[in-house]
Structures are given as structure tokens and as C-alpha cells.
Coordinates of C-alpha atoms in Angstrom, one line a residue:
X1 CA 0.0 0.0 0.0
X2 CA 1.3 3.6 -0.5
X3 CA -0.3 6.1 1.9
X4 CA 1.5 9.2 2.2
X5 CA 0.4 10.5 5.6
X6 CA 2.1 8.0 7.9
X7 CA 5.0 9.8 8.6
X8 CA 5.3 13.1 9.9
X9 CA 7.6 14.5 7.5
X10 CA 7.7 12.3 4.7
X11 CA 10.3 12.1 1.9
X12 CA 9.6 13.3 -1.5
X13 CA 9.7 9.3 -2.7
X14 CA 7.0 8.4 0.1
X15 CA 5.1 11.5 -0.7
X16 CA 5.4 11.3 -4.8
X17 CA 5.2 7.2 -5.6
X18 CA 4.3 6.1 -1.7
X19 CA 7.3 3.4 -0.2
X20 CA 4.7 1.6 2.3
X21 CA 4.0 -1.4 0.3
X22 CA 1.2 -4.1 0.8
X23 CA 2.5 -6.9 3.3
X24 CA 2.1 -10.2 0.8
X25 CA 0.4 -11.9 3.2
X26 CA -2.6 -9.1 2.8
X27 CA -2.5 -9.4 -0.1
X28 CA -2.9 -13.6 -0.4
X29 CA -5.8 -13.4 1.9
X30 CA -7.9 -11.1 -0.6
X31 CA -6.6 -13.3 -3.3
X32 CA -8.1 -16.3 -1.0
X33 CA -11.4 -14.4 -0.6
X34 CA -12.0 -13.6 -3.9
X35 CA -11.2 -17.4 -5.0
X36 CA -13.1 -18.9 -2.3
X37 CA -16.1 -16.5 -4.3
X38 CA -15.6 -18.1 -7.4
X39 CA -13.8 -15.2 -9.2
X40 CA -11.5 -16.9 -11.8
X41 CA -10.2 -13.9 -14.2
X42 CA -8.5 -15.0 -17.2
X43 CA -6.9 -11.4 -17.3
X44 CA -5.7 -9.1 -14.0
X45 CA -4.6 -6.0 -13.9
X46 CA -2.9 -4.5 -11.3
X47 CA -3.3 -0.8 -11.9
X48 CA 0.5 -0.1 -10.0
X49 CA 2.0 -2.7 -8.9
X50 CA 4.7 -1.2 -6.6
X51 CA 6.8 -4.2 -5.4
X52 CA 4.5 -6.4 -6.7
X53 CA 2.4 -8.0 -3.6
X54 CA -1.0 -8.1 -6.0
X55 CA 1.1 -9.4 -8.6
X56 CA 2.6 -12.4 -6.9
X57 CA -0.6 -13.1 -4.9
X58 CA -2.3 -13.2 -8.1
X59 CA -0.5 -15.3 -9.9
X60 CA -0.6 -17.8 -7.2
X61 CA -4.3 -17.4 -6.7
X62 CA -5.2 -17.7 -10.2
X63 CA -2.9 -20.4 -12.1
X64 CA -4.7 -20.1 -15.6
X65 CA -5.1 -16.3 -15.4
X66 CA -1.9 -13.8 -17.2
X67 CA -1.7 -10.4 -15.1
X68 CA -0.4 -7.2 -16.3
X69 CA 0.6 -4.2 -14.1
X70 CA 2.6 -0.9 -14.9
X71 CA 4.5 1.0 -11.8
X72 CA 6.3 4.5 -12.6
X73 CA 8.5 4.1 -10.0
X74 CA 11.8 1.5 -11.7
X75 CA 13.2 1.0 -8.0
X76 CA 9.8 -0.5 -7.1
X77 CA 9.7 -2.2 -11.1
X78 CA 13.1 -3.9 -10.6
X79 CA 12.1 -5.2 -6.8
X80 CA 8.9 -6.7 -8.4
X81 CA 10.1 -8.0 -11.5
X82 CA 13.2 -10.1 -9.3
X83 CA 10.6 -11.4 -7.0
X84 CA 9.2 -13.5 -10.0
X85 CA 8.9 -17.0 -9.9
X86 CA 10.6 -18.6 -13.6
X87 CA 7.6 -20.4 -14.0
X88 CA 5.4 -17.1 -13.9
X89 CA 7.6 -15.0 -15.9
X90 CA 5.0 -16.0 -19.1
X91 CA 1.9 -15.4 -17.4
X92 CA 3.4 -11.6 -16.3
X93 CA 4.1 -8.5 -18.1
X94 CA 5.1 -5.4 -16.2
X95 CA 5.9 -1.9 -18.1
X96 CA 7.4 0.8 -16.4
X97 CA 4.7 3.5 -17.2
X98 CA 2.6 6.1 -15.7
X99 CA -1.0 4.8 -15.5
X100 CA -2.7 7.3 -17.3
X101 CA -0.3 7.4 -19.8
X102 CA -0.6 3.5 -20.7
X103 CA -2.7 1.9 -23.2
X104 CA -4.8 0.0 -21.5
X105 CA -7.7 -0.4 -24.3
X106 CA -5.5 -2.4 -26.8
X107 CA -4.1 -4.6 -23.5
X108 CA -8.4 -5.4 -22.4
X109 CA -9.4 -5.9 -25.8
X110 CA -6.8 -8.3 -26.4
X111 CA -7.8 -10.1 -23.1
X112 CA -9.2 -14.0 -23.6
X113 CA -11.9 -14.4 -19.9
X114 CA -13.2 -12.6 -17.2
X115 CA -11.1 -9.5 -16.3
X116 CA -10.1 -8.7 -12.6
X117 CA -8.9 -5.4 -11.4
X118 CA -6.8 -6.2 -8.4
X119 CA -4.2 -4.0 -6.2
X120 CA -4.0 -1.0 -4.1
X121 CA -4.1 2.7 -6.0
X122 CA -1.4 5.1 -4.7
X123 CA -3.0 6.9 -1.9
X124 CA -1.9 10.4 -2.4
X125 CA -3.6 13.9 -3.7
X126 CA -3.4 15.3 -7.2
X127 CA -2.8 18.3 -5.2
X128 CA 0.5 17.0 -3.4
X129 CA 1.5 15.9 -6.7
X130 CA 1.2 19.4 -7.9
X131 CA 3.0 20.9 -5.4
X132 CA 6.0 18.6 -5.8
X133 CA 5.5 18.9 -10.1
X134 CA 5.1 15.0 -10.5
X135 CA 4.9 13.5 -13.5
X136 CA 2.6 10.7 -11.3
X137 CA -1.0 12.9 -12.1
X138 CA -4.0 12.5 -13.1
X139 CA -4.9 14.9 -16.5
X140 CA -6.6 17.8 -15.7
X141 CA -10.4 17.3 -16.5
X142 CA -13.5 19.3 -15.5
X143 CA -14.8 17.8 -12.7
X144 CA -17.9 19.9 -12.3
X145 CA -17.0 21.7 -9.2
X146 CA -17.9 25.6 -9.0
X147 CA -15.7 28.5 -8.4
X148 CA -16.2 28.4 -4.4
X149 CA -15.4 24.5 -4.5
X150 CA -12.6 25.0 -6.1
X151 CA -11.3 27.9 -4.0
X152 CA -12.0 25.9 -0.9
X153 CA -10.1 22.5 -1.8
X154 CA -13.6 20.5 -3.1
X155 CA -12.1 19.7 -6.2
X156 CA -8.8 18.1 -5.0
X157 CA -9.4 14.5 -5.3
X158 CA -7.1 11.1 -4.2
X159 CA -5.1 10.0 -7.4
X160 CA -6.2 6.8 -6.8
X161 CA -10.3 8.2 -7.1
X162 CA -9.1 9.4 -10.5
X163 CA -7.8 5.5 -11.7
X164 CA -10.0 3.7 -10.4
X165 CA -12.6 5.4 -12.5
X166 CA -11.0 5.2 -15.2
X167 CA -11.1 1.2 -14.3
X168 CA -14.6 1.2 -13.5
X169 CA -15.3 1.6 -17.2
X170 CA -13.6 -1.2 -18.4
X171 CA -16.8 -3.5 -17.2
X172 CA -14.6 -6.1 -15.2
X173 CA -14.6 -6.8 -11.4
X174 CA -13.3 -4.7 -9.5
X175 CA -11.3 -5.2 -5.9
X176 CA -9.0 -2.6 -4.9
X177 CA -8.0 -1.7 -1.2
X178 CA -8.9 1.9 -0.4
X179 CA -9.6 4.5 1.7
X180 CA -13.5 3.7 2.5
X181 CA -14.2 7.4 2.1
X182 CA -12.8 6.7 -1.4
X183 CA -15.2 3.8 -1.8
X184 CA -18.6 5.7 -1.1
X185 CA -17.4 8.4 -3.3
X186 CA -17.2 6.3 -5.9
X187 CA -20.2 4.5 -5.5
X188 CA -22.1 7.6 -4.8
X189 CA -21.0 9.1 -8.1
X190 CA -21.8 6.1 -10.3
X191 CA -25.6 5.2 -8.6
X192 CA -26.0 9.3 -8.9
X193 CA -25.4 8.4 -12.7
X194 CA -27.7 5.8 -12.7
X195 CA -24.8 3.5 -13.2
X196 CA -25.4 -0.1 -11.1
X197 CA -23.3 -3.1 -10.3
X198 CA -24.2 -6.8 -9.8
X199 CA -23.2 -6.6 -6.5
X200 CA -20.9 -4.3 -4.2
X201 CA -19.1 -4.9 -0.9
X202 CA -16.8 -3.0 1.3
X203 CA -14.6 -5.4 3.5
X204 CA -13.4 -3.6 6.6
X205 CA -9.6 -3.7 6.6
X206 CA -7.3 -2.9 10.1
X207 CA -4.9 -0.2 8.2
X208 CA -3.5 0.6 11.6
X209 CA -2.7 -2.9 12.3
X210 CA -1.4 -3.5 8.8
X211 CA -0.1 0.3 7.8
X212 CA 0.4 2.1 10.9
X213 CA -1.8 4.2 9.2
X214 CA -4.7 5.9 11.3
X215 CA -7.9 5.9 8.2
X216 CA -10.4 4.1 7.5
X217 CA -9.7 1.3 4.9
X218 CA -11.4 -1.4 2.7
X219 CA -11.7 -3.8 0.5
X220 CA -13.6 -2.4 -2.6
X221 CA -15.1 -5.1 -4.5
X222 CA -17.7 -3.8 -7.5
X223 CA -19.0 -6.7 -10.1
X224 CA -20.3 -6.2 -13.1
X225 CA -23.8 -5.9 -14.1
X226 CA -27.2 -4.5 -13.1
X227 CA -28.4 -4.9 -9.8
X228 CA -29.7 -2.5 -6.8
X229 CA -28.0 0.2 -5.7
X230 CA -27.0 -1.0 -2.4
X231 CA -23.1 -2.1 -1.1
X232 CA -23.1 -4.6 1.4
X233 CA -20.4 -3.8 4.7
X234 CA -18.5 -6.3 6.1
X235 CA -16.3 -6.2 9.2
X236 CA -13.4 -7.7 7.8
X237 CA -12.2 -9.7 5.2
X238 CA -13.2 -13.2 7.0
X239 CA -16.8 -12.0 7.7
X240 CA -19.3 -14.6 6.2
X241 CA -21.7 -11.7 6.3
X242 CA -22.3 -8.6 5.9
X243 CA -23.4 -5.8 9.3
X244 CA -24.6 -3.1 7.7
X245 CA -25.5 -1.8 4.1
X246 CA -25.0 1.3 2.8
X247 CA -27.3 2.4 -0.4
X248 CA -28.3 4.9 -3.0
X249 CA -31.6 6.6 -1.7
X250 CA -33.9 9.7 -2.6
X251 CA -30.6 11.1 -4.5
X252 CA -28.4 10.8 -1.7
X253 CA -26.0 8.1 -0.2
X254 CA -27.5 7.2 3.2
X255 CA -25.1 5.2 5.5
X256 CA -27.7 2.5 6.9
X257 CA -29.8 1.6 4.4
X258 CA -32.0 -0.7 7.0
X259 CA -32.5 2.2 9.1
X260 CA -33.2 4.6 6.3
X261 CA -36.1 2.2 4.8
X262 CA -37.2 1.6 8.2
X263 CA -38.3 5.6 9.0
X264 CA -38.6 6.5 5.0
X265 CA -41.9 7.1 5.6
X266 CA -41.2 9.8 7.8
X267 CA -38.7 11.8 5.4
X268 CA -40.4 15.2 4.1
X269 CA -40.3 16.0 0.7
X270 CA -38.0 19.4 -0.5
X271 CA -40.1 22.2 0.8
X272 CA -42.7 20.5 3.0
X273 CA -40.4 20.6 6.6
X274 CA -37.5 22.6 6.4
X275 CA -34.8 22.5 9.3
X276 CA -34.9 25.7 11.6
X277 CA -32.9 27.0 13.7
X278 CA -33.1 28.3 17.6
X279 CA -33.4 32.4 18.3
X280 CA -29.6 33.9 17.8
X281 CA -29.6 36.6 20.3
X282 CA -25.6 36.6 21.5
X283 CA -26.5 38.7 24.9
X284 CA -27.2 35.6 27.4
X285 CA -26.8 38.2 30.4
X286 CA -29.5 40.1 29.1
X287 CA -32.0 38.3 27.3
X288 CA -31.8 35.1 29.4
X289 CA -34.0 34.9 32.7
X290 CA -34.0 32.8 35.6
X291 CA -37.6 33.0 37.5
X292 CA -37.0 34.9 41.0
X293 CA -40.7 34.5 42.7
X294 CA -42.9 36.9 41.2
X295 CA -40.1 38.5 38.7
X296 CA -37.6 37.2 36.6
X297 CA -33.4 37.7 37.3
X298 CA -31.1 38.5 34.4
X299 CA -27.5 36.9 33.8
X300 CA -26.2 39.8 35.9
X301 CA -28.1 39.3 38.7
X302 CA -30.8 42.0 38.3
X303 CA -34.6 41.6 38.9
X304 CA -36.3 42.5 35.8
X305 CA -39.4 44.0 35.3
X306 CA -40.9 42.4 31.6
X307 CA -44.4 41.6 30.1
X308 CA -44.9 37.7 30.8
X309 CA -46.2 37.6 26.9
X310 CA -42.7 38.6 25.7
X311 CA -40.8 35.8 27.7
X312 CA -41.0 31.8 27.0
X313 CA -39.9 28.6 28.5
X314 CA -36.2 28.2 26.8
X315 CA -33.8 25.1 26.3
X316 CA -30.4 24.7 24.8
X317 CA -28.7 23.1 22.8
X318 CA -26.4 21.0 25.7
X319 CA -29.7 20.7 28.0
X320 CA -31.3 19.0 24.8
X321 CA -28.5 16.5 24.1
X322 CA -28.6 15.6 28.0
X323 CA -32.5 15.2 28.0
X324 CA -33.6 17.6 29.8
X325 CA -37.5 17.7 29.1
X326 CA -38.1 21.0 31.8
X327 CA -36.8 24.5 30.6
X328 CA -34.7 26.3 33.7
X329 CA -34.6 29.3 32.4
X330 CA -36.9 31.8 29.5
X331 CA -36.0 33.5 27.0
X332 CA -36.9 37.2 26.7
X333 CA -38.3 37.2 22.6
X334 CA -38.7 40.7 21.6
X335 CA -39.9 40.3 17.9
X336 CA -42.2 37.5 16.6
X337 CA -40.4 37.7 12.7
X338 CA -37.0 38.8 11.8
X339 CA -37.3 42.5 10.6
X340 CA -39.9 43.6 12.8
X341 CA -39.7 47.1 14.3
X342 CA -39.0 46.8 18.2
X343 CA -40.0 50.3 18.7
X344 CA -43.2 49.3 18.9
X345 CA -42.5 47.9 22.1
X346 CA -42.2 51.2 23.3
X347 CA -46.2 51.4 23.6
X348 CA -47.3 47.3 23.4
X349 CA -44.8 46.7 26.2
X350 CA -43.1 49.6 27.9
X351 CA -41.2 47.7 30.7
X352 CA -39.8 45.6 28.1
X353 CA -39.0 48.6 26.3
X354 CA -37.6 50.3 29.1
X355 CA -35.5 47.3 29.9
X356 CA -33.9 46.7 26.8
X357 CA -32.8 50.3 26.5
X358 CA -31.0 50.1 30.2
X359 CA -29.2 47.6 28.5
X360 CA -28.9 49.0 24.9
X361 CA -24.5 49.5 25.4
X362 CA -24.5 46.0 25.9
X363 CA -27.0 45.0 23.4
X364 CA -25.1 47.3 20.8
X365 CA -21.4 45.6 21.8
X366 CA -22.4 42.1 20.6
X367 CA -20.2 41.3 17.5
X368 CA -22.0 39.6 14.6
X369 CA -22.2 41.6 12.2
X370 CA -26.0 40.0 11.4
X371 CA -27.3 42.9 13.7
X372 CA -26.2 45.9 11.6
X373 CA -28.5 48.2 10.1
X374 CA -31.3 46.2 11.6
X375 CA -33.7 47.6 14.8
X376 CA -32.4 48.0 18.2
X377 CA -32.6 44.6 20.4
X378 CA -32.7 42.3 17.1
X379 CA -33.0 38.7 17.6
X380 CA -32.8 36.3 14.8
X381 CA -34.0 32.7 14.3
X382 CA -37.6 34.2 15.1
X383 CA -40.5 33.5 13.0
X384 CA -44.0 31.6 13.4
X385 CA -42.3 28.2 14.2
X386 CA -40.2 29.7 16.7
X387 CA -44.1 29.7 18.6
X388 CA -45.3 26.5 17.1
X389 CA -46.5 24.8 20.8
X390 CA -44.7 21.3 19.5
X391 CA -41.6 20.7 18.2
X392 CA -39.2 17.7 17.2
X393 CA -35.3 19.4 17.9
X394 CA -32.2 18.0 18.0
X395 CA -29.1 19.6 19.5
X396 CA -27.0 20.4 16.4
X397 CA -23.6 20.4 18.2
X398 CA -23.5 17.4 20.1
X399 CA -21.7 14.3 19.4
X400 CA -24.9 11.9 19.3
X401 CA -28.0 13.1 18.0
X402 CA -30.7 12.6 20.2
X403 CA -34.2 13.6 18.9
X404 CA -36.8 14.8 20.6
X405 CA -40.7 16.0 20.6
X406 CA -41.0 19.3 22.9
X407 CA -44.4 20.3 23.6
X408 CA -45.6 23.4 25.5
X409 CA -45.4 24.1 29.1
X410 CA -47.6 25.5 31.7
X411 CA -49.2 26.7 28.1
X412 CA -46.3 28.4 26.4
X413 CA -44.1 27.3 23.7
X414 CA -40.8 26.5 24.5
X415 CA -38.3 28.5 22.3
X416 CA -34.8 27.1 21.7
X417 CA -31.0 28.7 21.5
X418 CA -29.2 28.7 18.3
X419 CA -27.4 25.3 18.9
X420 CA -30.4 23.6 18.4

């Protein structure tokens, strides 16, 4: 395998061609997986062979099958080609070549039985490869990302994203180890294409144990043919069968397909239920009370004098996440939309009025720029579902999501913070 994160300052050779090789043993037990499957290739391709792990493994696994590879890197070439037994040496031809420069049409079309992609892609960024000016790139395409994607690093892609493409549209099995983020990007992009496979499975593979490498890595396996569009997860490459699936749904990748079809039903269609957020108000001292007998107490300590139709039962986002079902605090609302004028407190609700504008230096110190130009004592976040009585609200910063149905209490909505 070459994955050019695992040290923390790399050569240029570990960062350009990758020097962390496949162990063979790895590399035999996918072999054995795929055999014990009933995948007999009469051609494999190993898209870079590096010192030739795939290639040996493959030509042990698969007597009556020849196997071609390229690798641009003729240290790596040399060590592979040596490690050939004589008796292989005419069921093996290696060329010293870039992938994307090769011919690979002429080589498949020449090819007598089923063909196997086998191997491990180089694991590095077309973007390192530009800053070190390899020759080891993908061509420059348009890969339909906009300006802003662009700017912000969307369209840098894994080289080995780019080849095995290229190899998905040769219509022969497929069975690569990758990064698993690599996988469902791959997958998401054909099925969003209507493309399908036969079948598609991603084999959990230990890349710490076998790499030192801390990311998540697979076995890719893709067969030809039309099937659903549906990958099967296992956890490892022993598994009999699969945990979990992950699957092509509504126009999106979902990762638990069970779950997914499980509470379809419930999924809203564009438009009908957007997600909303809490009331941004950035002035917790002031706007946040705490009920003291027959008043309310500020954040600085301070009774406060308000109108009880301007104040509501409040949660946030960390009481959410820990279940807390009974606000401790209210919020002090001041508009009902975003935009409204709050002078007109001034006569619906003078002591809130009056109250705000005791505080107004503090009120006019908070930072986002969201509250310039707009009323004194903006909020935001505010409209008629801020007041709907019930709710379903999840806590948008925690680590778990935890879902949950908030109704009113002692009559009033609850209202929410921003985190939720």
C-alpha cells in the first residue's frame, strides 16, 4: 500500500510514488477471498504494482489467469520483477509506465476471460503531486465543481479516485483496497449516474494494524452488471456476512440503508419541513431569565421588570442533548419575525422597552455583524415556528444526535437557542 500520511515528514519518494508497500500476506488473503467466491479472471490488472504483492498473490491465486501491471517508479519495477517466480515470468508482463499514460484499451481488448482489477491505487492527492511537479498525475479534467469549490479545496481528489474510475469503465470486477471514504465516493458518483453493479461490498480492513496508518480502509469489490443500488459492509475480510449496508436513496448516499427504509416514511419531501434554527440573540446576560418569585433575574443578577407575553420557557442546545424535558430558564423574545420594528415595544410593552434600553450598550457591543443596520434589540432565528406549541429538535452540536418532541409548558411554547 502507498499512503503518504504516515509519517510526519515524509520524503519526497514516500510523498510522490508512496514506499509503504502491501504486506504479501494481505494481499494472499484477498486473493483467498476472492477465490473462495468463485472469481477466476483469465486477465488481472494491477493498476500499480509497486513491489509487486498483487502481482505475486495473483499469480498464485489464479494459475490459468496472465496479469499485467505498470508502476512508474523503476526501483519499485526492478524489486517486483526479481521477485518473479521462472515459471510465472510468461503469465506476467510489467511496463514501467505512468497509468494514465498507458494503453490500457488495446491490452483489455486483447484479453481472452473474465477480467479482474486487483491492487492498491497510490494513496496520495493530485494536489500534493502538484506541489512537488510529479509527472505521477491524473490529467486535468473538469470535474464539475464551481468557483467556491474549487477555491476551498472540493475539487482536490485522491489519485487513486481518478484511476479507479477510469477502471470502473472497463466492465470487469473490481477489488481494490482503499480509503473507504474513497469507496462511497465512488459509488455515490456512479448510482447518482444511474450506473449499477451486480453486486458491491466493502470489507473492513485494520490499516493501523497492517499500515500504521490511522484511516479508514477497505476492501472495494464492484461486479459487473445491473443490480440495486445497495453495497453490502462487512467487518473484515473473514466475515461470512455482511453488518450493515449502505445504499443509493432519494438522491443521496445514506449510510444504513436498514434504518433509512425503516423511517422513510417519515422523510419530508423538499419544501414541505425545512430544518430551523433556535433564536440567535448573542447577549445571554440580558435576554436570558431565571424566575425569581414573582419577577424574573437576568444573567447579571438583576430583577427584571418584563411583560410575561414577551418571555417563554427556553432550552439549549447541551440541556437538549442531555434530555432535559423541563426549561430552567426563558427567554426574553422581543420580535415575533426577523425585521420587525421593536419600537413598537415602546407602547405594546413599555417595561420591556424600558428594559432593553437600560441595557442597549451591551445589546449594541455584541459582534455579529447579522445585527447591523437592523432595529435596536434584534434577535434572529424568530418566526412563526419559533411559537409553534410542539416541536421535534435536535441539539446540532453534540456528538450523538438525540431527537426529541418538545411540547408546550404551563401553556407556552418552548423556544430554543441557536445550537439547536
Amino acid at each position: 500500500m502507498r499512503y503518504n500520511r504516515l509519517m510526519a515528514s515524509p520524503s519526497r519518494a514516500v510523498r510522490e510514488f508512496g514506499d509503504f508497500q502491501t504486506p504479501l500476506p494481505l494481499a494472499q488473503q484477498v486473493v483467498a477471498r476472492l477465490r473462495a467466491e468463485g472469481v477466476s479472471p483469465g486477465l488481472v490488472i494491477e493498476p500499480s504494482c509497486g513491489r509487486g504483492a498483487f502481482v505475486r498473490a495473483a499469480l498464485e491465486g489464479f494459475p490459468e489467469a496472465r496479469v499485467l501491471s505498470v508502476e512508474i517508479n523503476p526501483e519499485h519495477l526492478a524489486i517486483a520483477q526479481q521477485a518473479l517466480e521462472p515459471a510465472h515470468a510468461g503469465r506476467c508482463t510489467l511496463f514501467e509506465s505512468n497509468f494514465f499514460a498507458f494503453d490500457w484499451p488495446d491490452r483489455i481488448t486483447d484479453a481472452a476471460g473474465p477480467l479482474l482489477v486487483l491492487g492498491n491505487p497510490p494513496w496520495v492527492t493530485n494536489a500534493e503531486l502538484g506541489r512537488l511537479a510529479s509527472a505521477n498525475q491524473a490529467p486535468k479534467a473538469n470535474r464539475g465543481q464551481r468557483g467556491i469549490e474549487a477555491l476551498t479545496g472540493a475539487s482536490n481528489f485522491e489519485l487513486s479516485e481518478a484511476m479507479l474510475a477510469t477502471c470502473l469503465d472497463w466492465g470487469g470486477t473490481v477489488a481494490v483496497l482503499c480509503k473507504t471514504a474513497i469507496a462511497r465516493k465512488l459509488l455515490a458518483g456512479a448510482w447518482r449516474a444511474g450506473r449499477r453493479f451486480a453486486r458491491a461490498r466493502i470489507f473492513r480492513v485494520d490499516a493501523a494494524a497492517h499500515f500504521g496508518a490511522s484511516v479508514e480502509a477497505c476492501l472495494f469489490w464492484l461486479e459487473p452488471g445491473d443490480g440495486e443500488a445497495i453495497a453490502e459492509v462487512y467487518d473484515d475480510l473473514e466475515a461470512m456476512g455482511p453488518s450493515a449496508a449502505i445504499a443509493w436513496r432519494d438522491g443521496q448516499l445514506v449510510a444504513d440503508a436498514d434504518a433509512y427504509d425503516r423511517w422513510r416514511h417519515l422523510r419530508a419531501e423538499a419544501g414541505e419541513a425545512p430544518w430551523r434554527s433556535g433564536v440567535k440573540h448573542d447577549a445571554a446576560a440580558v435576554f436570558e431569565l431565571e424566575a425569581a418569585e414573582n419577577d424574573y433575574r437576568n444573567g447579571l443578577g438583576e430583577v427584571v421588570e418584563v411583560e410575561r407575553d414577551h418571555v417563554y420557557p427556553l432550552l439549549k442546545g447541551a440541556e437538549l442533548a442531555r434530555g432535559v424535558a423541563t426549561p430552567r430558564r426563558a427567554l426574553l423574545v422581543p420580535q415575533r419575525t426577523v425585521g420587525e420594528n421593536t419600537r413598537l415595544l415602546a407602547e405594546t410593552a413599555p417595561k420591556t422597552w424600558a428594559y432593553l434600553e437600560r441595557n442597549g450598550d451591551r445589546l449594541a457591543a455584541r459582534a455579529s455583524r447579522v445585527y447591523n443596520g437592523r432595529a435596536p434589540f434584534s434577535v434572529f432565528g424568530v418566526g412563526p415556528y419559533t411559537f409553534a406549541p410542539w416541536k421535534v429538535a435536535v441539539a446540532g452540536f453534540a456528538k450523538s444526535l438525540r431527537f426529541a418532541v418538545v411540547g408546550p409548558v404551563h401553556g407556552a411554547p418552548v423556544v430554543f437557542d441557536d445550537t439547536v
